PDB file of C-alpha atoms and ligand atoms in Angstrom:
ATOM      1  CA  MET N 239     100.182 203.444 -63.963  1.00  0.00           C
ATOM      2  CA  ARG N 240      99.857 206.019 -61.274  1.00  0.00           C
ATOM      3  CA  ILE N 241      97.544 208.831 -62.225  1.00  0.00           C
ATOM      4  CA  LYS N 242      97.748 212.157 -60.517  1.00  0.00           C
ATOM      5  CA  THR N 243      94.374 213.790 -60.534  1.00  0.00           C
ATOM      6  CA  LEU N 244      92.612 217.039 -60.044  1.00  0.00           C
ATOM      7  CA  ILE N 245      95.170 219.733 -60.431  1.00  0.00           C
ATOM      8  CA  ILE N 246      92.933 222.724 -59.990  1.00  0.00           C
ATOM      9  CA  LEU N 247      93.323 225.849 -62.050  1.00  0.00           C
ATOM     10  CA  VAL N 248      91.306 228.736 -60.791  1.00  0.00           C
ATOM     11  CA  SER N 249      90.611 231.898 -62.676  1.00  0.00           C
ATOM     12  CA  LEU N 250      90.408 234.409 -59.905  1.00  0.00           C
ATOM     13  CA  ILE N 251      92.792 233.583 -57.110  1.00  0.00           C
ATOM     14  CA  LEU N 252      95.886 235.590 -56.380  1.00  0.00           C
ATOM     15  CA  LEU N 253      99.233 233.929 -57.016  1.00  0.00           C
ATOM     16  CA  PRO N 254     102.734 235.394 -56.890  1.00  0.00           C
ATOM     17  CA  VAL N 255     103.425 237.731 -59.760  1.00  0.00           C
ATOM     18  CA  GLN N 256     104.891 236.005 -62.789  1.00  0.00           C
ATOM     19  CA  THR N 257     106.977 237.809 -65.334  1.00  0.00           C
ATOM     20  CA  PHE N 258     106.948 235.191 -68.090  1.00  0.00           C
ATOM     21  CA  ALA N 259     105.313 235.932 -71.413  1.00  0.00           C
ATOM     22  CA  TYR N 260     103.549 232.625 -70.999  1.00  0.00           C
ATOM     23  CA  SER N 261     103.650 229.960 -68.325  1.00  0.00           C
ATOM     24  CA  TYR N 262     103.789 226.223 -68.851  1.00  0.00           C
ATOM     25  CA  SER N 263     104.051 223.367 -66.374  1.00  0.00           C
ATOM     26  CA  GLY N 264     105.706 220.781 -68.642  1.00  0.00           C
ATOM     27  CA  ILE N 265     102.557 218.646 -68.797  1.00  0.00           C
ATOM     28  CA  HIS N 266     101.026 218.395 -72.261  1.00  0.00           C
ATOM     29  CA  TRP N 267      99.037 216.265 -74.666  1.00  0.00           C
ATOM     30  CA  SER N 268     101.045 213.495 -76.279  1.00  0.00           C
ATOM     31  CA  THR N 269      98.903 214.055 -79.371  1.00  0.00           C
ATOM     32  CA  SER N 270      98.544 217.130 -81.594  1.00  0.00           C
ATOM     33  CA  SER N 271      94.780 217.346 -81.189  1.00  0.00           C
ATOM     34  CA  ALA N 272      92.105 216.860 -78.561  1.00  0.00           C
ATOM     35  CA  SER N 273      88.370 216.392 -78.685  1.00  0.00           C
ATOM     36  CA  VAL N 274      86.007 218.761 -76.930  1.00  0.00           C
ATOM     37  CA  ASP N 275      82.660 217.329 -75.860  1.00  0.00           C
ATOM     38  CA  SER N 276      79.991 220.008 -75.462  1.00  0.00           C
ATOM     39  CA  GLY N 277      77.176 217.479 -75.542  1.00  0.00           C
ATOM     40  CA  ASP N 278      76.410 217.395 -71.833  1.00  0.00           C
ATOM     41  CA  SER N 279      72.774 218.229 -71.168  1.00  0.00           C
ATOM     42  CA  SER N 280      73.860 221.044 -68.850  1.00  0.00           C
ATOM     43  CA  ILE N 281      75.299 223.029 -71.772  1.00  0.00           C
ATOM     44  CA  PRO N 282      72.698 225.347 -73.365  1.00  0.00           C
ATOM     45  CA  ALA N 283      72.236 224.958 -77.119  1.00  0.00           C
ATOM     46  CA  SER N 284      72.968 228.670 -77.537  1.00  0.00           C
ATOM     47  CA  TRP N 285      76.502 228.067 -76.265  1.00  0.00           C
ATOM     48  CA  ILE N 286      77.527 225.717 -79.067  1.00  0.00           C
ATOM     49  CA  THR N 287      78.511 228.482 -81.474  1.00  0.00           C
ATOM     50  CA  PRO N 288      80.633 230.440 -78.969  1.00  0.00           C
ATOM     51  CA  ILE N 289      82.218 227.157 -77.882  1.00  0.00           C
ATOM     52  CA  ALA N 290      83.192 226.475 -81.506  1.00  0.00           C
ATOM     53  CA  ARG N 291      84.633 229.979 -81.813  1.00  0.00           C
ATOM     54  CA  SER N 292      86.767 229.468 -78.712  1.00  0.00           C
ATOM     55  CA  MET N 293      88.132 226.276 -80.239  1.00  0.00           C
ATOM     56  CA  SER N 294      88.811 228.137 -83.503  1.00  0.00           C
ATOM     57  CA  ALA N 295      90.840 230.778 -81.678  1.00  0.00           C
ATOM     58  CA  TRP N 296      93.397 228.111 -80.775  1.00  0.00           C
ATOM     59  CA  ASN N 297      92.980 226.316 -84.138  1.00  0.00           C
ATOM     60  CA  ALA N 298      94.404 229.209 -86.150  1.00  0.00           C
ATOM     61  CA  PRO N 299      95.952 228.079 -89.457  1.00  0.00           C
ATOM     62  CA  ALA N 300      99.519 228.096 -88.153  1.00  0.00           C
ATOM     63  CA  SER N 301      98.652 226.384 -84.885  1.00  0.00           C
ATOM     64  CA  PRO N 302     100.523 223.163 -84.053  1.00  0.00           C
ATOM     65  CA  PHE N 303      97.514 221.876 -82.105  1.00  0.00           C
ATOM     66  CA  TYR N 304      93.815 221.694 -82.822  1.00  0.00           C
ATOM     67  CA  PHE N 305      90.591 221.033 -80.990  1.00  0.00           C
ATOM     68  CA  TYR N 306      87.786 219.117 -82.637  1.00  0.00           C
ATOM     69  CA  VAL N 307      84.233 218.293 -81.635  1.00  0.00           C
ATOM     70  CA  GLY N 308      84.155 214.787 -80.243  1.00  0.00           C
ATOM     71  CA  SER N 309      83.097 212.599 -77.373  1.00  0.00           C
ATOM     72  CA  ASN N 310      86.267 211.088 -75.980  1.00  0.00           C
ATOM     73  CA  GLY N 311      85.424 212.188 -72.459  1.00  0.00           C
ATOM     74  CA  HIS N 312      86.990 215.647 -72.384  1.00  0.00           C
ATOM     75  CA  LYS N 313      83.847 217.513 -71.464  1.00  0.00           C
ATOM     76  CA  LEU N 314      82.292 220.862 -70.775  1.00  0.00           C
ATOM     77  CA  TYR N 315      79.732 221.177 -67.999  1.00  0.00           C
ATOM     78  CA  ALA N 316      77.601 223.970 -66.596  1.00  0.00           C
ATOM     79  CA  GLN N 317      76.776 223.622 -62.943  1.00  0.00           C
ATOM     80  CA  ASN N 318      76.085 225.813 -59.930  1.00  0.00           C
ATOM     81  CA  SER N 319      79.253 225.770 -57.835  1.00  0.00           C
ATOM     82  CA  GLY N 320      78.145 228.624 -55.621  1.00  0.00           C
ATOM     83  CA  ASN N 321      79.610 232.033 -54.915  1.00  0.00           C
ATOM     84  CA  ASN N 322      83.245 230.938 -55.041  1.00  0.00           C
ATOM     85  CA  GLY N 323      84.683 233.813 -57.065  1.00  0.00           C
ATOM     86  CA  THR N 324      85.352 231.476 -59.967  1.00  0.00           C
ATOM     87  CA  PRO N 325      83.239 231.704 -63.127  1.00  0.00           C
ATOM     88  CA  ALA N 326      84.846 228.609 -64.625  1.00  0.00           C
ATOM     89  CA  ILE N 327      87.325 225.970 -63.583  1.00  0.00           C
ATOM     90  CA  THR N 328      89.330 223.390 -65.509  1.00  0.00           C
ATOM     91  CA  TYR N 329      90.509 220.110 -64.026  1.00  0.00           C
ATOM     92  CA  TYR N 330      93.043 217.824 -65.575  1.00  0.00           C
ATOM     93  CA  SER N 331      94.629 214.508 -64.848  1.00  0.00           C
ATOM     94  CA  TYR N 332      97.960 213.308 -66.162  1.00  0.00           C
ATOM     95  CA  SER N 333     100.535 210.567 -65.965  1.00  0.00           C
ATOM     96  CA  GLY N 334     104.168 211.527 -66.237  1.00  0.00           C
ATOM     97  CA  ASN N 335     104.082 214.560 -68.485  1.00  0.00           C
ATOM     98  CA  SER N 336     101.135 213.356 -70.558  1.00  0.00           C
ATOM     99  CA  LEU N 337      97.609 214.614 -70.135  1.00  0.00           C
ATOM    100  CA  ILE N 338      94.917 211.978 -69.728  1.00  0.00           C
ATOM    101  CA  ASP N 339      91.733 213.979 -69.291  1.00  0.00           C
ATOM    102  CA  VAL N 340      90.582 217.569 -69.111  1.00  0.00           C
ATOM    103  CA  ASP N 341      87.162 218.911 -68.153  1.00  0.00           C
ATOM    104  CA  THR N 342      85.823 222.436 -67.687  1.00  0.00           C
ATOM    105  CA  TYR N 343      82.948 223.487 -65.468  1.00  0.00           C
ATOM    106  CA  PHE N 344      81.150 226.790 -66.031  1.00  0.00           C
ATOM    107  CA  ASN N 345      79.714 228.082 -62.757  1.00  0.00           C
ATOM    108  CA  THR N 346      76.067 228.909 -63.312  1.00  0.00           C
ATOM    109  CA  TYR N 347      75.869 230.648 -59.962  1.00  0.00           C
ATOM    110  CA  TYR N 348      77.020 233.600 -62.078  1.00  0.00           C
ATOM    111  CA  PRO N 349      75.128 235.066 -65.054  1.00  0.00           C
ATOM    112  CA  TRP N 350      76.273 234.079 -68.547  1.00  0.00           C
ATOM    113  CA  SER N 351      75.864 235.661 -71.963  1.00  0.00           C
ATOM    114  CA  THR N 352      76.968 234.704 -75.448  1.00  0.00           C
ATOM    115  CA  SER N 353      77.211 238.298 -76.679  1.00  0.00           C
ATOM    116  CA  GLY N 354      79.463 240.135 -74.227  1.00  0.00           C
ATOM    117  CA  ASP N 355      76.597 241.792 -72.395  1.00  0.00           C
ATOM    118  CA  SER N 356      77.571 243.956 -69.438  1.00  0.00           C
ATOM    119  CA  GLY N 357      76.741 242.278 -66.167  1.00  0.00           C
ATOM    120  CA  TYR N 358      77.323 238.790 -67.576  1.00  0.00           C
ATOM    121  CA  TYR N 359      80.322 236.567 -68.124  1.00  0.00           C
ATOM    122  CA  ASP N 360      80.867 235.885 -71.801  1.00  0.00           C
ATOM    123  CA  VAL N 361      80.961 232.190 -72.717  1.00  0.00           C
ATOM    124  CA  GLN N 362      83.420 232.577 -75.592  1.00  0.00           C
ATOM    125  CA  ASN N 363      85.682 234.883 -73.591  1.00  0.00           C
ATOM    126  CA  VAL N 364      85.913 232.570 -70.607  1.00  0.00           C
ATOM    127  CA  LEU N 365      86.157 229.344 -72.603  1.00  0.00           C
ATOM    128  CA  THR N 366      88.981 230.632 -74.810  1.00  0.00           C
ATOM    129  CA  HIS N 367      90.910 231.192 -71.574  1.00  0.00           C
ATOM    130  CA  GLU N 368      89.958 227.776 -70.198  1.00  0.00           C
ATOM    131  CA  LEU N 369      90.984 226.045 -73.432  1.00  0.00           C
ATOM    132  CA  GLY N 370      94.396 227.584 -72.833  1.00  0.00           C
ATOM    133  CA  HIS N 371      94.400 225.497 -69.655  1.00  0.00           C
ATOM    134  CA  TRP N 372      93.435 222.471 -71.763  1.00  0.00           C
ATOM    135  CA  LEU N 373      96.744 223.088 -73.547  1.00  0.00           C
ATOM    136  CA  VAL N 374      98.244 223.403 -70.074  1.00  0.00           C
ATOM    137  CA  LEU N 375      99.184 227.004 -70.291  1.00  0.00           C
ATOM    138  CA  ASN N 376      98.957 228.524 -66.828  1.00  0.00           C
ATOM    139  CA  ASP N 377      97.334 231.692 -65.601  1.00  0.00           C
ATOM    140  CA  LEU N 378      99.312 234.914 -65.735  1.00  0.00           C
ATOM    141  CA  TYR N 379      98.772 237.505 -63.037  1.00  0.00           C
ATOM    142  CA  SER N 380     101.168 240.341 -63.787  1.00  0.00           C
ATOM    143  CA  SER N 381      99.529 243.603 -64.844  1.00  0.00           C
ATOM    144  CA  GLN N 382     101.721 243.543 -67.954  1.00  0.00           C
ATOM    145  CA  ASP N 383      99.851 240.401 -69.013  1.00  0.00           C
ATOM    146  CA  ALA N 384      96.425 241.998 -68.681  1.00  0.00           C
ATOM    147  CA  GLU N 385      95.635 241.914 -72.420  1.00  0.00           C
ATOM    148  CA  LYS N 386      96.500 238.224 -72.850  1.00  0.00           C
ATOM    149  CA  THR N 387      93.978 235.413 -73.034  1.00  0.00           C
ATOM    150  CA  MET N 388      95.849 233.632 -70.252  1.00  0.00           C
ATOM    151  CA  TYR N 389      95.603 236.572 -67.865  1.00  0.00           C
ATOM    152  CA  GLY N 390      94.138 235.017 -64.743  1.00  0.00           C
ATOM    153  CA  TYR N 391      91.532 237.624 -63.954  1.00  0.00           C
ATOM    154  CA  THR N 392      88.297 238.258 -65.774  1.00  0.00           C
ATOM    155  CA  SER N 393      85.334 240.540 -65.313  1.00  0.00           C
ATOM    156  CA  LEU N 394      81.690 240.803 -66.248  1.00  0.00           C
ATOM    157  CA  GLY N 395      81.201 241.887 -69.857  1.00  0.00           C
ATOM    158  CA  GLU N 396      84.817 241.163 -70.801  1.00  0.00           C
ATOM    159  CA  THR N 397      85.437 239.903 -74.363  1.00  0.00           C
ATOM    160  CA  LYS N 398      89.141 240.621 -74.935  1.00  0.00           C
ATOM    161  CA  LYS N 399      90.186 237.042 -74.131  1.00  0.00           C
ATOM    162  CA  ARG N 400      88.283 235.802 -77.199  1.00  0.00           C
ATOM    163  CA  SER N 401      91.287 236.615 -79.391  1.00  0.00           C
ATOM    164  CA  LEU N 402      94.788 235.404 -78.585  1.00  0.00           C
ATOM    165  CA  ASP N 403      97.692 237.667 -77.778  1.00  0.00           C
ATOM    166  CA  THR N 404     101.065 237.045 -79.411  1.00  0.00           C
ATOM    167  CA  ASP N 405     102.336 235.562 -76.156  1.00  0.00           C
ATOM    168  CA  ASP N 406      99.424 233.105 -75.976  1.00  0.00           C
ATOM    169  CA  ILE N 407     100.373 231.943 -79.472  1.00  0.00           C
ATOM    170  CA  ASN N 408     104.044 231.768 -78.487  1.00  0.00           C
ATOM    171  CA  GLY N 409     103.009 229.565 -75.586  1.00  0.00           C
ATOM    172  CA  ILE N 410     101.170 226.988 -77.680  1.00  0.00           C
ATOM    173  CA  ASN N 411     103.962 226.994 -80.239  1.00  0.00           C
ATOM    174  CA  ALA N 412     106.558 226.379 -77.547  1.00  0.00           C
ATOM    175  CA  ILE N 413     104.630 223.421 -76.158  1.00  0.00           C
ATOM    176  CA  TYR N 414     103.447 221.663 -79.325  1.00  0.00           C
ATOM    177  CA  TYR N 415     105.926 222.362 -82.109  1.00  0.00           C
TER     178      TYR N 415
HETATM  179 ZN1   ZN H 754      92.747 230.446 -65.651  1.00  0.00          ZN
END
């Protein structure tokens, strides 16, 4: 089985403008759920609640897919990746169209908050976006997508990505129903 690895999804780079309401590569989980492992020692204890809330955003009652706390290797990490313009990054590997593994790295070069403080990136805000990448929704960069969780730009103090836009929900429904 040939495994293609390390497709990199970056939050803050500029890509050609997309006009889709959501964007999807065709790669997806072959299951209707995935575990999220927040147990790495690099993850502060104070982040566990906002992490759970990010999972809940995608686990809405009508959702065709759900995240659960588990330790099947799909992990969250916090590490200093330097001044690279990217507060968080999600890597995934897949075979054919099926996901094999997904991991997200928060970049602790930048300041983090769990309460939307100005001057800090908000854990729940950023992770809700990154979990969209776990579902293999892609970043959106058109200004008309600016209110969506999958909008590819973020800013210090931002919290609007915590709650999904209709188009984010349409995206997950299109992939997993
Ligand atoms: Zn992104």
